[in-house]
PDB file of C-alpha atoms and ligand atoms in Angstrom:
ATOM      1  CA  UNK S  29     -51.279   7.023  28.885  1.00  0.00           C
ATOM      2  CA  UNK S  30     -52.704   9.298  31.200  1.00  0.00           C
ATOM      3  CA  UNK S  31     -52.770  12.988  30.401  1.00  0.00           C
ATOM      4  CA  UNK S  32     -50.701  15.279  32.189  1.00  0.00           C
ATOM      5  CA  UNK S  33     -50.922  18.833  30.672  1.00  0.00           C
ATOM      6  CA  UNK S  34     -47.718  20.096  32.715  1.00  0.00           C
ATOM      7  CA  UNK S  35     -44.752  17.815  33.372  1.00  0.00           C
ATOM      8  CA  UNK S  36     -41.366  18.326  34.671  1.00  0.00           C
ATOM      9  CA  UNK S  37     -38.392  15.874  34.250  1.00  0.00           C
ATOM     10  CA  UNK S  38     -35.156  15.912  35.899  1.00  0.00           C
ATOM     11  CA  UNK S  39     -32.128  14.246  33.986  1.00  0.00           C
ATOM     12  CA  UNK S  40     -34.090  14.752  30.542  1.00  0.00           C
ATOM     13  CA  UNK S  41     -30.869  15.212  28.715  1.00  0.00           C
ATOM     14  CA  UNK S  42     -30.014  11.233  28.050  1.00  0.00           C
ATOM     15  CA  UNK S  43     -31.161   7.961  28.879  1.00  0.00           C
ATOM     16  CA  UNK S  44     -34.599   7.243  31.002  1.00  0.00           C
ATOM     17  CA  UNK S  45     -35.399  10.854  31.557  1.00  0.00           C
ATOM     18  CA  UNK S  46     -35.202  11.736  27.807  1.00  0.00           C
ATOM     19  CA  UNK S  47     -37.131   8.673  26.761  1.00  0.00           C
ATOM     20  CA  UNK S  48     -39.871   9.619  29.113  1.00  0.00           C
ATOM     21  CA  UNK S  49     -39.788  13.317  28.464  1.00  0.00           C
ATOM     22  CA  UNK S  50     -40.168  12.641  24.556  1.00  0.00           C
ATOM     23  CA  UNK S  51     -43.186  10.434  25.245  1.00  0.00           C
ATOM     24  CA  UNK S  52     -44.977  13.282  27.342  1.00  0.00           C
ATOM     25  CA  UNK S  53     -43.911  15.703  24.395  1.00  0.00           C
ATOM     26  CA  UNK S  54     -45.365  13.439  21.814  1.00  0.00           C
ATOM     27  CA  UNK S  55     -48.656  13.316  23.844  1.00  0.00           C
ATOM     28  CA  UNK S  56     -49.043  17.034  24.095  1.00  0.00           C
ATOM     29  CA  UNK S  57     -47.810  18.063  27.180  1.00  0.00           C
ATOM     30  CA  UNK S  58     -45.688  21.154  27.976  1.00  0.00           C
ATOM     31  CA  UNK S  59     -42.441  19.571  29.484  1.00  0.00           C
ATOM     32  CA  UNK S  60     -39.530  21.087  31.542  1.00  0.00           C
ATOM     33  CA  UNK S  61     -36.787  19.374  30.356  1.00  0.00           C
ATOM     34  CA  UNK S  62     -33.889  19.439  33.066  1.00  0.00           C
ATOM     35  CA  UNK S  63     -30.178  19.020  33.100  1.00  0.00           C
ATOM     36  CA  UNK S  64     -26.916  20.553  33.122  1.00  0.00           C
ATOM     37  CA  UNK S  65     -26.031  19.656  29.208  1.00  0.00           C
ATOM     38  CA  UNK S  66     -27.609  22.912  27.411  1.00  0.00           C
ATOM     39  CA  UNK S  67     -26.747  21.654  23.895  1.00  0.00           C
ATOM     40  CA  UNK S  68     -28.424  18.146  24.648  1.00  0.00           C
ATOM     41  CA  UNK S  69     -31.786  19.922  25.999  1.00  0.00           C
ATOM     42  CA  UNK S  70     -31.763  22.580  23.080  1.00  0.00           C
ATOM     43  CA  UNK S  71     -31.383  19.840  20.800  1.00  0.00           C
ATOM     44  CA  UNK S  72     -34.714  18.462  22.036  1.00  0.00           C
ATOM     45  CA  UNK S  73     -36.346  21.591  21.906  1.00  0.00           C
ATOM     46  CA  UNK S  74     -35.477  22.275  18.323  1.00  0.00           C
ATOM     47  CA  UNK S  75     -38.165  19.410  17.193  1.00  0.00           C
ATOM     48  CA  UNK S  76     -40.526  19.966  20.172  1.00  0.00           C
ATOM     49  CA  UNK S  77     -41.874  23.404  20.864  1.00  0.00           C
ATOM     50  CA  UNK S  78     -43.629  22.415  23.977  1.00  0.00           C
ATOM     51  CA  UNK S  79     -40.343  21.397  25.475  1.00  0.00           C
ATOM     52  CA  UNK S  80     -38.958  23.926  28.129  1.00  0.00           C
ATOM     53  CA  UNK S  81     -35.058  23.676  28.934  1.00  0.00           C
ATOM     54  CA  UNK S  82     -33.825  23.990  32.397  1.00  0.00           C
ATOM     55  CA  UNK S  83     -30.412  24.274  32.840  1.00  0.00           C
ATOM     56  CA  UNK S  84     -29.496  23.542  36.387  1.00  0.00           C
ATOM     57  CA  UNK S  85     -27.221  21.127  38.555  1.00  0.00           C
ATOM     58  CA  UNK S  86     -29.795  19.254  41.065  1.00  0.00           C
ATOM     59  CA  UNK S  87     -27.073  19.588  43.721  1.00  0.00           C
ATOM     60  CA  UNK S  88     -27.370  23.096  43.626  1.00  0.00           C
ATOM     61  CA  UNK S  89     -30.389  23.913  45.862  1.00  0.00           C
ATOM     62  CA  UNK S  90     -30.872  27.531  45.166  1.00  0.00           C
ATOM     63  CA  UNK S  91     -30.578  27.035  41.567  1.00  0.00           C
ATOM     64  CA  UNK S  92     -32.987  23.874  41.518  1.00  0.00           C
ATOM     65  CA  UNK S  93     -35.466  25.853  43.361  1.00  0.00           C
ATOM     66  CA  UNK S  94     -35.386  28.646  41.294  1.00  0.00           C
ATOM     67  CA  UNK S  95     -35.418  26.891  38.004  1.00  0.00           C
ATOM     68  CA  UNK S  96     -38.637  24.963  38.934  1.00  0.00           C
ATOM     69  CA  UNK S  97     -40.565  27.744  40.274  1.00  0.00           C
ATOM     70  CA  UNK S  98     -39.727  29.714  37.129  1.00  0.00           C
ATOM     71  CA  UNK S  99     -40.952  26.609  35.239  1.00  0.00           C
ATOM     72  CA  UNK S 100     -44.196  26.747  36.920  1.00  0.00           C
ATOM     73  CA  UNK S 101     -44.748  30.414  37.100  1.00  0.00           C
ATOM     74  CA  UNK S 102     -44.533  30.397  33.311  1.00  0.00           C
ATOM     75  CA  UNK S 103     -46.162  26.849  32.471  1.00  0.00           C
ATOM     76  CA  UNK S 104     -48.948  26.909  35.007  1.00  0.00           C
ATOM     77  CA  UNK S 105     -49.842  24.187  37.630  1.00  0.00           C
ATOM     78  CA  UNK S 106     -47.293  21.205  37.815  1.00  0.00           C
ATOM     79  CA  UNK S 107     -49.537  17.807  37.123  1.00  0.00           C
ATOM     80  CA  UNK S 108     -46.333  15.718  37.220  1.00  0.00           C
ATOM     81  CA  UNK S 109     -43.072  15.793  38.288  1.00  0.00           C
ATOM     82  CA  UNK S 110     -40.533  12.818  37.336  1.00  0.00           C
ATOM     83  CA  UNK S 111     -37.340  13.096  39.721  1.00  0.00           C
ATOM     84  CA  UNK S 112     -35.004  10.784  37.777  1.00  0.00           C
ATOM     85  CA  UNK S 113     -31.663  12.633  37.706  1.00  0.00           C
ATOM     86  CA  UNK S 114     -29.183  10.311  38.973  1.00  0.00           C
ATOM     87  CA  UNK S 115     -25.656   8.904  38.679  1.00  0.00           C
ATOM     88  CA  UNK S 116     -23.558   5.670  39.340  1.00  0.00           C
ATOM     89  CA  UNK S 117     -19.931   5.354  39.570  1.00  0.00           C
ATOM     90  CA  UNK S 118     -18.327   2.212  41.312  1.00  0.00           C
ATOM     91  CA  UNK S 119     -17.291   2.534  44.953  1.00  0.00           C
ATOM     92  CA  UNK S 120     -15.131   0.370  46.970  1.00  0.00           C
ATOM     93  CA  UNK S 121     -14.270   0.251  50.557  1.00  0.00           C
ATOM     94  CA  UNK S 122     -11.003  -1.463  49.642  1.00  0.00           C
ATOM     95  CA  UNK S 123      -9.848   2.035  48.237  1.00  0.00           C
ATOM     96  CA  UNK S 124     -12.099   4.085  50.464  1.00  0.00           C
ATOM     97  CA  UNK S 125     -12.969   7.635  49.208  1.00  0.00           C
ATOM     98  CA  UNK S 126     -15.305   9.609  51.171  1.00  0.00           C
ATOM     99  CA  UNK S 127     -15.637  12.009  48.464  1.00  0.00           C
ATOM    100  CA  UNK S 128     -16.891   9.578  46.045  1.00  0.00           C
ATOM    101  CA  UNK S 129     -19.769   8.173  48.329  1.00  0.00           C
ATOM    102  CA  UNK S 130     -20.909  11.619  49.024  1.00  0.00           C
ATOM    103  CA  UNK S 131     -21.083  12.769  45.466  1.00  0.00           C
ATOM    104  CA  UNK S 132     -23.369   9.869  44.687  1.00  0.00           C
ATOM    105  CA  UNK S 133     -25.472  10.534  47.618  1.00  0.00           C
ATOM    106  CA  UNK S 134     -25.534  14.395  46.611  1.00  0.00           C
ATOM    107  CA  UNK S 135     -27.006  13.858  43.398  1.00  0.00           C
ATOM    108  CA  UNK S 136     -29.054  10.666  43.777  1.00  0.00           C
ATOM    109  CA  UNK S 137     -30.616  11.599  47.153  1.00  0.00           C
ATOM    110  CA  UNK S 138     -29.876  15.346  48.232  1.00  0.00           C
ATOM    111  CA  UNK S 139     -30.714  16.343  44.531  1.00  0.00           C
ATOM    112  CA  UNK S 140     -34.248  14.731  44.640  1.00  0.00           C
ATOM    113  CA  UNK S 141     -34.348  16.470  47.964  1.00  0.00           C
ATOM    114  CA  UNK S 142     -33.663  19.786  46.324  1.00  0.00           C
ATOM    115  CA  UNK S 143     -36.412  19.169  43.944  1.00  0.00           C
ATOM    116  CA  UNK S 144     -39.116  18.344  46.067  1.00  0.00           C
ATOM    117  CA  UNK S 145     -38.531  21.555  48.179  1.00  0.00           C
ATOM    118  CA  UNK S 146     -40.069  23.277  45.014  1.00  0.00           C
ATOM    119  CA  UNK S 147     -42.262  20.560  43.930  1.00  0.00           C
ATOM    120  CA  UNK S 148     -44.190  19.649  47.188  1.00  0.00           C
ATOM    121  CA  UNK S 149     -45.010  23.518  47.937  1.00  0.00           C
ATOM    122  CA  UNK S 150     -46.251  24.098  44.480  1.00  0.00           C
ATOM    123  CA  UNK S 151     -48.592  21.030  44.565  1.00  0.00           C
ATOM    124  CA  UNK S 152     -49.774  21.746  48.022  1.00  0.00           C
ATOM    125  CA  UNK S 153     -50.651  25.101  46.885  1.00  0.00           C
ATOM    126  CA  UNK S 154     -52.564  23.523  43.729  1.00  0.00           C
ATOM    127  CA  UNK S 155     -54.078  20.925  46.035  1.00  0.00           C
ATOM    128  CA  UNK S 156     -53.038  18.292  43.339  1.00  0.00           C
ATOM    129  CA  UNK S 157     -50.147  16.484  41.511  1.00  0.00           C
ATOM    130  CA  UNK S 158     -48.263  13.343  40.941  1.00  0.00           C
ATOM    131  CA  UNK S 159     -44.462  12.963  41.699  1.00  0.00           C
ATOM    132  CA  UNK S 160     -42.814   9.892  40.225  1.00  0.00           C
ATOM    133  CA  UNK S 161     -39.379   9.359  41.665  1.00  0.00           C
ATOM    134  CA  UNK S 162     -36.884   7.074  40.182  1.00  0.00           C
ATOM    135  CA  UNK S 163     -35.022   4.680  42.094  1.00  0.00           C
ATOM    136  CA  UNK S 164     -33.711   1.311  41.450  1.00  0.00           C
ATOM    137  CA  UNK S 165     -33.837  -2.349  42.321  1.00  0.00           C
ATOM    138  CA  UNK S 166     -30.346  -1.994  43.652  1.00  0.00           C
ATOM    139  CA  UNK S 167     -31.977  -0.048  46.660  1.00  0.00           C
ATOM    140  CA  UNK S 168     -33.326  -3.577  47.729  1.00  0.00           C
ATOM    141  CA  UNK S 169     -30.086  -5.025  48.745  1.00  0.00           C
ATOM    142  CA  UNK S 170     -26.248  -3.734  49.094  1.00  0.00           C
ATOM    143  CA  UNK S 171     -24.228  -5.105  46.217  1.00  0.00           C
ATOM    144  CA  UNK S 172     -20.573  -5.115  46.164  1.00  0.00           C
ATOM    145  CA  UNK S 173     -18.705  -2.047  44.506  1.00  0.00           C
ATOM    146  CA  UNK S 174     -22.187  -0.233  44.408  1.00  0.00           C
ATOM    147  CA  UNK S 175     -22.257   0.828  48.005  1.00  0.00           C
ATOM    148  CA  UNK S 176     -22.941   4.507  47.654  1.00  0.00           C
ATOM    149  CA  UNK S 177     -25.510   3.815  44.742  1.00  0.00           C
ATOM    150  CA  UNK S 178     -27.111   1.311  46.769  1.00  0.00           C
ATOM    151  CA  UNK S 179     -27.599   3.307  49.760  1.00  0.00           C
ATOM    152  CA  UNK S 180     -28.724   6.314  47.771  1.00  0.00           C
ATOM    153  CA  UNK S 181     -31.548   4.300  46.087  1.00  0.00           C
ATOM    154  CA  UNK S 182     -32.452   2.699  49.413  1.00  0.00           C
ATOM    155  CA  UNK S 183     -32.956   6.169  50.896  1.00  0.00           C
ATOM    156  CA  UNK S 184     -34.955   7.106  47.726  1.00  0.00           C
ATOM    157  CA  UNK S 185     -37.105   3.996  48.511  1.00  0.00           C
ATOM    158  CA  UNK S 186     -37.777   4.734  52.290  1.00  0.00           C
ATOM    159  CA  UNK S 187     -38.300   8.496  51.380  1.00  0.00           C
ATOM    160  CA  UNK S 188     -40.895   7.625  48.478  1.00  0.00           C
ATOM    161  CA  UNK S 189     -42.840   5.361  50.659  1.00  0.00           C
ATOM    162  CA  UNK S 190     -43.151   8.090  53.608  1.00  0.00           C
ATOM    163  CA  UNK S 191     -43.797  10.707  51.167  1.00  0.00           C
ATOM    164  CA  UNK S 192     -46.471   8.725  49.523  1.00  0.00           C
ATOM    165  CA  UNK S 193     -48.235   8.235  53.080  1.00  0.00           C
ATOM    166  CA  UNK S 194     -47.764  11.822  54.300  1.00  0.00           C
ATOM    167  CA  UNK S 195     -48.992  13.662  50.974  1.00  0.00           C
ATOM    168  CA  UNK S 196     -51.752  11.284  49.873  1.00  0.00           C
ATOM    169  CA  UNK S 197     -54.281  13.324  52.107  1.00  0.00           C
ATOM    170  CA  UNK S 198     -53.343  16.264  50.415  1.00  0.00           C
ATOM    171  CA  UNK S 199     -54.272  14.887  47.304  1.00  0.00           C
ATOM    172  CA  UNK S 200     -50.584  14.533  46.020  1.00  0.00           C
ATOM    173  CA  UNK S 201     -49.828  11.092  44.376  1.00  0.00           C
ATOM    174  CA  UNK S 202     -46.293   9.844  44.786  1.00  0.00           C
ATOM    175  CA  UNK S 203     -45.092   6.886  42.945  1.00  0.00           C
ATOM    176  CA  UNK S 204     -41.610   4.760  43.185  1.00  0.00           C
ATOM    177  CA  UNK S 205     -39.896   3.566  39.792  1.00  0.00           C
ATOM    178  CA  UNK S 206     -37.703   1.011  40.564  1.00  0.00           C
ATOM    179  CA  UNK S 207     -35.902  -0.251  37.230  1.00  0.00           C
ATOM    180  CA  UNK S 208     -33.385  -3.006  36.823  1.00  0.00           C
ATOM    181  CA  UNK S 209     -30.563  -2.682  34.314  1.00  0.00           C
ATOM    182  CA  UNK S 210     -31.682  -0.572  31.280  1.00  0.00           C
ATOM    183  CA  UNK S 211     -29.370   0.403  28.218  1.00  0.00           C
ATOM    184  CA  UNK S 212     -28.674   4.064  28.483  1.00  0.00           C
ATOM    185  CA  UNK S 213     -25.302   6.037  28.449  1.00  0.00           C
ATOM    186  CA  UNK S 214     -24.989   5.076  32.122  1.00  0.00           C
ATOM    187  CA  UNK S 215     -25.075   1.343  31.866  1.00  0.00           C
ATOM    188  CA  UNK S 216     -22.706   1.705  28.469  1.00  0.00           C
ATOM    189  CA  UNK S 217     -20.108   2.310  30.911  1.00  0.00           C
ATOM    190  CA  UNK S 218     -20.372  -0.720  32.840  1.00  0.00           C
ATOM    191  CA  UNK S 219     -17.791  -3.468  32.067  1.00  0.00           C
ATOM    192  CA  UNK S 220     -19.705  -6.328  33.691  1.00  0.00           C
ATOM    193  CA  UNK S 221     -22.523  -8.414  32.315  1.00  0.00           C
ATOM    194  CA  UNK S 222     -25.712  -6.730  33.290  1.00  0.00           C
ATOM    195  CA  UNK S 223     -28.608  -9.743  33.889  1.00  0.00           C
ATOM    196  CA  UNK S 224     -31.789  -9.017  32.105  1.00  0.00           C
ATOM    197  CA  UNK S 225     -30.726  -5.712  30.406  1.00  0.00           C
ATOM    198  CA  UNK S 226     -33.681  -4.013  29.079  1.00  0.00           C
ATOM    199  CA  UNK S 227     -33.968  -1.868  25.752  1.00  0.00           C
ATOM    200  CA  UNK S 228     -34.769   1.723  26.820  1.00  0.00           C
ATOM    201  CA  UNK S 229     -37.834   1.673  24.619  1.00  0.00           C
ATOM    202  CA  UNK S 230     -39.334  -1.166  26.533  1.00  0.00           C
ATOM    203  CA  UNK S 231     -38.436   0.169  29.915  1.00  0.00           C
ATOM    204  CA  UNK S 232     -40.086   3.523  29.006  1.00  0.00           C
ATOM    205  CA  UNK S 233     -43.218   1.794  28.263  1.00  0.00           C
ATOM    206  CA  UNK S 234     -43.163   0.448  31.588  1.00  0.00           C
ATOM    207  CA  UNK S 235     -42.510   3.784  33.409  1.00  0.00           C
ATOM    208  CA  UNK S 236     -45.489   5.366  31.387  1.00  0.00           C
ATOM    209  CA  UNK S 237     -47.865   2.801  32.081  1.00  0.00           C
ATOM    210  CA  UNK S 238     -46.981   2.660  35.612  1.00  0.00           C
ATOM    211  CA  UNK S 239     -47.201   6.451  36.047  1.00  0.00           C
ATOM    212  CA  UNK S 240     -50.581   6.245  34.614  1.00  0.00           C
ATOM    213  CA  UNK S 241     -51.761   3.292  36.819  1.00  0.00           C
ATOM    214  CA  UNK S 242     -52.972   3.176  40.454  1.00  0.00           C
ATOM    215  CA  UNK S 243     -50.065   0.923  41.998  1.00  0.00           C
ATOM    216  CA  UNK S 244     -47.259   2.888  44.108  1.00  0.00           C
ATOM    217  CA  UNK S 245     -44.289   1.151  42.628  1.00  0.00           C
ATOM    218  CA  UNK S 246     -43.486  -0.037  39.027  1.00  0.00           C
ATOM    219  CA  UNK S 247     -40.880  -2.465  39.116  1.00  0.00           C
ATOM    220  CA  UNK S 248     -38.825  -4.172  36.232  1.00  0.00           C
ATOM    221  CA  UNK S 249     -37.911  -6.632  35.005  1.00  0.00           C
ATOM    222  CA  UNK S 250     -39.455  -8.717  37.615  1.00  0.00           C
ATOM    223  CA  UNK S 251     -37.167 -11.733  37.529  1.00  0.00           C
ATOM    224  CA  UNK S 252     -34.122  -9.481  38.713  1.00  0.00           C
ATOM    225  CA  UNK S 253     -36.353  -7.561  41.250  1.00  0.00           C
ATOM    226  CA  UNK S 254     -37.291 -10.852  42.560  1.00  0.00           C
ATOM    227  CA  UNK S 255     -33.884 -12.124  42.566  1.00  0.00           C
ATOM    228  CA  UNK S 256     -32.698  -9.247  44.726  1.00  0.00           C
ATOM    229  CA  UNK S 257     -35.751  -9.275  47.132  1.00  0.00           C
ATOM    230  CA  UNK S 258     -35.009 -12.721  47.580  1.00  0.00           C
ATOM    231  CA  UNK S 259     -31.182 -11.893  48.349  1.00  0.00           C
ATOM    232  CA  UNK S 260     -32.440  -9.480  51.114  1.00  0.00           C
ATOM    233  CA  UNK S 261     -34.325 -12.055  53.067  1.00  0.00           C
ATOM    234  CA  UNK S 262     -32.173 -14.852  53.111  1.00  0.00           C
ATOM    235  CA  UNK S 263     -29.592 -15.391  56.048  1.00  0.00           C
ATOM    236  CA  UNK S 264     -26.890 -13.104  55.814  1.00  0.00           C
ATOM    237  CA  UNK S 265     -24.298 -16.176  55.926  1.00  0.00           C
ATOM    238  CA  UNK S 266     -25.554 -17.296  52.554  1.00  0.00           C
ATOM    239  CA  UNK S 267     -25.886 -13.731  51.295  1.00  0.00           C
ATOM    240  CA  UNK S 268     -22.207 -13.021  52.185  1.00  0.00           C
ATOM    241  CA  UNK S 269     -21.284 -16.263  50.376  1.00  0.00           C
ATOM    242  CA  UNK S 270     -22.852 -15.054  47.136  1.00  0.00           C
ATOM    243  CA  UNK S 271     -21.741 -11.407  47.410  1.00  0.00           C
ATOM    244  CA  UNK S 272     -18.310 -12.612  47.887  1.00  0.00           C
ATOM    245  CA  UNK S 273     -18.448 -14.232  44.484  1.00  0.00           C
ATOM    246  CA  UNK S 274     -19.789 -10.973  42.909  1.00  0.00           C
ATOM    247  CA  UNK S 275     -16.866  -9.042  44.205  1.00  0.00           C
ATOM    248  CA  UNK S 276     -14.545  -8.058  41.296  1.00  0.00           C
ATOM    249  CA  UNK S 277     -10.956  -7.062  41.264  1.00  0.00           C
ATOM    250  CA  UNK S 278     -10.414  -3.210  41.843  1.00  0.00           C
ATOM    251  CA  UNK S 279      -9.290  -1.879  38.316  1.00  0.00           C
ATOM    252  CA  UNK S 280      -5.882  -1.128  40.172  1.00  0.00           C
ATOM    253  CA  UNK S 281      -5.661  -4.452  41.804  1.00  0.00           C
ATOM    254  CA  UNK S 282      -2.633  -6.448  40.653  1.00  0.00           C
TER     255      UNK S 282
HETATM  256  N1  LIG O   5     -30.115   2.616  33.472  1.00  0.00           N
HETATM  257  C1  LIG O   5     -30.229   1.850  34.405  1.00  0.00           C
HETATM  258  O1  LIG O   5     -29.719   0.544  34.099  1.00  0.00           O
HETATM  259  C2  LIG O   5     -30.854   2.575  35.450  1.00  0.00           C
HETATM  260  C3  LIG O   5     -31.490   1.352  36.801  1.00  0.00           C
HETATM  261  C4  LIG O   5     -32.060   1.877  37.565  1.00  0.00           C
HETATM  262  C5  LIG O   5     -32.233   3.107  38.076  1.00  0.00           C
HETATM  263  N2  LIG O   5     -31.834   3.994  37.049  1.00  0.00           N
HETATM  264  C6  LIG O   5     -31.833   5.318  37.425  1.00  0.00           C
HETATM  265  O2  LIG O   5     -32.459   6.001  36.462  1.00  0.00           O
HETATM  266  C7  LIG O   5     -32.092   7.522  36.268  1.00  0.00           C
HETATM  267  C8  LIG O   5     -31.318   7.698  34.733  1.00  0.00           C
HETATM  268  O3  LIG O   5     -30.471   7.190  34.626  1.00  0.00           O
HETATM  269  P1  LIG O   5     -29.973   6.863  33.304  1.00  0.00           P
HETATM  270  O4  LIG O   5     -29.768   5.318  32.834  1.00  0.00           O
HETATM  271  O5  LIG O   5     -30.972   7.187  32.174  1.00  0.00           O
HETATM  272  O6  LIG O   5     -28.764   7.373  33.063  1.00  0.00           O
HETATM  273  P2  LIG O   5     -28.107   8.643  31.943  1.00  0.00           P
HETATM  274  O7  LIG O   5     -28.553   8.417  30.882  1.00  0.00           O
HETATM  275  O8  LIG O   5     -26.903   9.038  32.597  1.00  0.00           O
HETATM  276  O9  LIG O   5     -29.241  10.181  32.516  1.00  0.00           O
HETATM  277  C9  LIG O   5     -28.800  10.641  33.680  1.00  0.00           C
HETATM  278  C10 LIG O   5     -29.712  11.871  33.726  1.00  0.00           C
HETATM  279  O10 LIG O   5     -29.241  12.506  35.129  1.00  0.00           O
HETATM  280  C11 LIG O   5     -28.851  13.745  34.824  1.00  0.00           C
HETATM  281  N3  LIG O   5     -27.981  14.478  35.801  1.00  0.00           N
HETATM  282  C12 LIG O   5     -27.034  13.659  36.551  1.00  0.00           C
HETATM  283  N4  LIG O   5     -26.328  14.413  37.462  1.00  0.00           N
HETATM  284  C13 LIG O   5     -27.001  15.505  37.412  1.00  0.00           C
HETATM  285  C14 LIG O   5     -27.078  16.647  38.434  1.00  0.00           C
HETATM  286  N5  LIG O   5     -26.181  16.695  39.322  1.00  0.00           N
HETATM  287  N6  LIG O   5     -27.947  17.705  38.261  1.00  0.00           N
HETATM  288  C15 LIG O   5     -28.712  17.632  37.224  1.00  0.00           C
HETATM  289  N7  LIG O   5     -29.026  16.509  36.298  1.00  0.00           N
HETATM  290  C16 LIG O   5     -28.010  15.469  36.541  1.00  0.00           C
HETATM  291  C17 LIG O   5     -28.114  14.021  33.721  1.00  0.00           C
HETATM  292  O11 LIG O   5     -28.135  15.055  32.692  1.00  0.00           O
HETATM  293  P3  LIG O   5     -26.943  16.164  32.590  1.00  0.00           P
HETATM  294  O12 LIG O   5     -25.679  15.571  32.271  1.00  0.00           O
HETATM  295  O13 LIG O   5     -27.303  17.117  31.546  1.00  0.00           O
HETATM  296  O14 LIG O   5     -26.725  16.995  34.011  1.00  0.00           O
HETATM  297  C18 LIG O   5     -28.500  12.936  32.742  1.00  0.00           C
HETATM  298  O15 LIG O   5     -29.974  13.589  31.766  1.00  0.00           O
HETATM  299  C19 LIG O   5     -30.806   7.389  37.542  1.00  0.00           C
HETATM  300  O16 LIG O   5     -31.639   8.286  38.635  1.00  0.00           O
HETATM  301  C20 LIG O   5     -30.495   6.024  37.676  1.00  0.00           C
HETATM  302  O17 LIG O   5     -29.887   6.018  39.124  1.00  0.00           O
HETATM  303  C21 LIG O   5     -31.076   3.812  35.858  1.00  0.00           C
END
């Protein structure tokens, strides 16, 4: 595993972010562990003195920039920022609720931009750094009842690609992490069968390896990624036949 002395992880209070933060803490890094759940973050700190809880909501621009700058001011140059905070709630155009769509975009996309507003200038000033952004294979194609989530992750993918091109000349490396289904508190809420569901520990191994490696995108499990990439390339008439079968009844449908 590549050594990063100072690491920031958003969404470190549970699931993927927590598991990844713990790996860097065990490797000896100082880690800014971010989230809204103060209790969960303080609990991590109890066993890991190098953990630095940062309590903020990534949708709050001022609070996000201030907390990240405070961490950098106290912990020193930021070597690695893992922008992972995110959420998923089903959305359904048969019962269109603008606020539900906006809430997902606010956390998954604009929340990431808020973090970048502190991370990019800091790394530019240092003259180096690595930014790993957590997207999802759901960004490859639009899936029924996940319109907001798929759109937010597609936006993360395109954003990461452009950041990689623009920031590489400034010695800032940008990486995209595209997980499939991973067993976390987020997916525990799903009431449908999740193909190729991965255990958190195995997913964490893949993420750490990807961040240490040279490739831009780390995507897993490959079988799910290939299936979705294939769906994105087939003629839309076939694609809509398949997505029609995926459409589930609304919970309130009789
Ligand atoms: N699990 C999967 O199958 C899967 C697959 C593909 C991609 N992903 C992506 O992986 C990331 C982590 O997901 P997970 O499965 O580990 O979910 P999780 O266990 O629910 O963790 C989500 C984390 O994000 C934080 N968070 C959410 N909204 C926030 C906000 N407004 N401000 C600050 N922090 C916020 C939460 O912290 P607080 O509650 O403390 O704020 C929590 O630590 C997400 O971006 C998700 O889209 C997950």
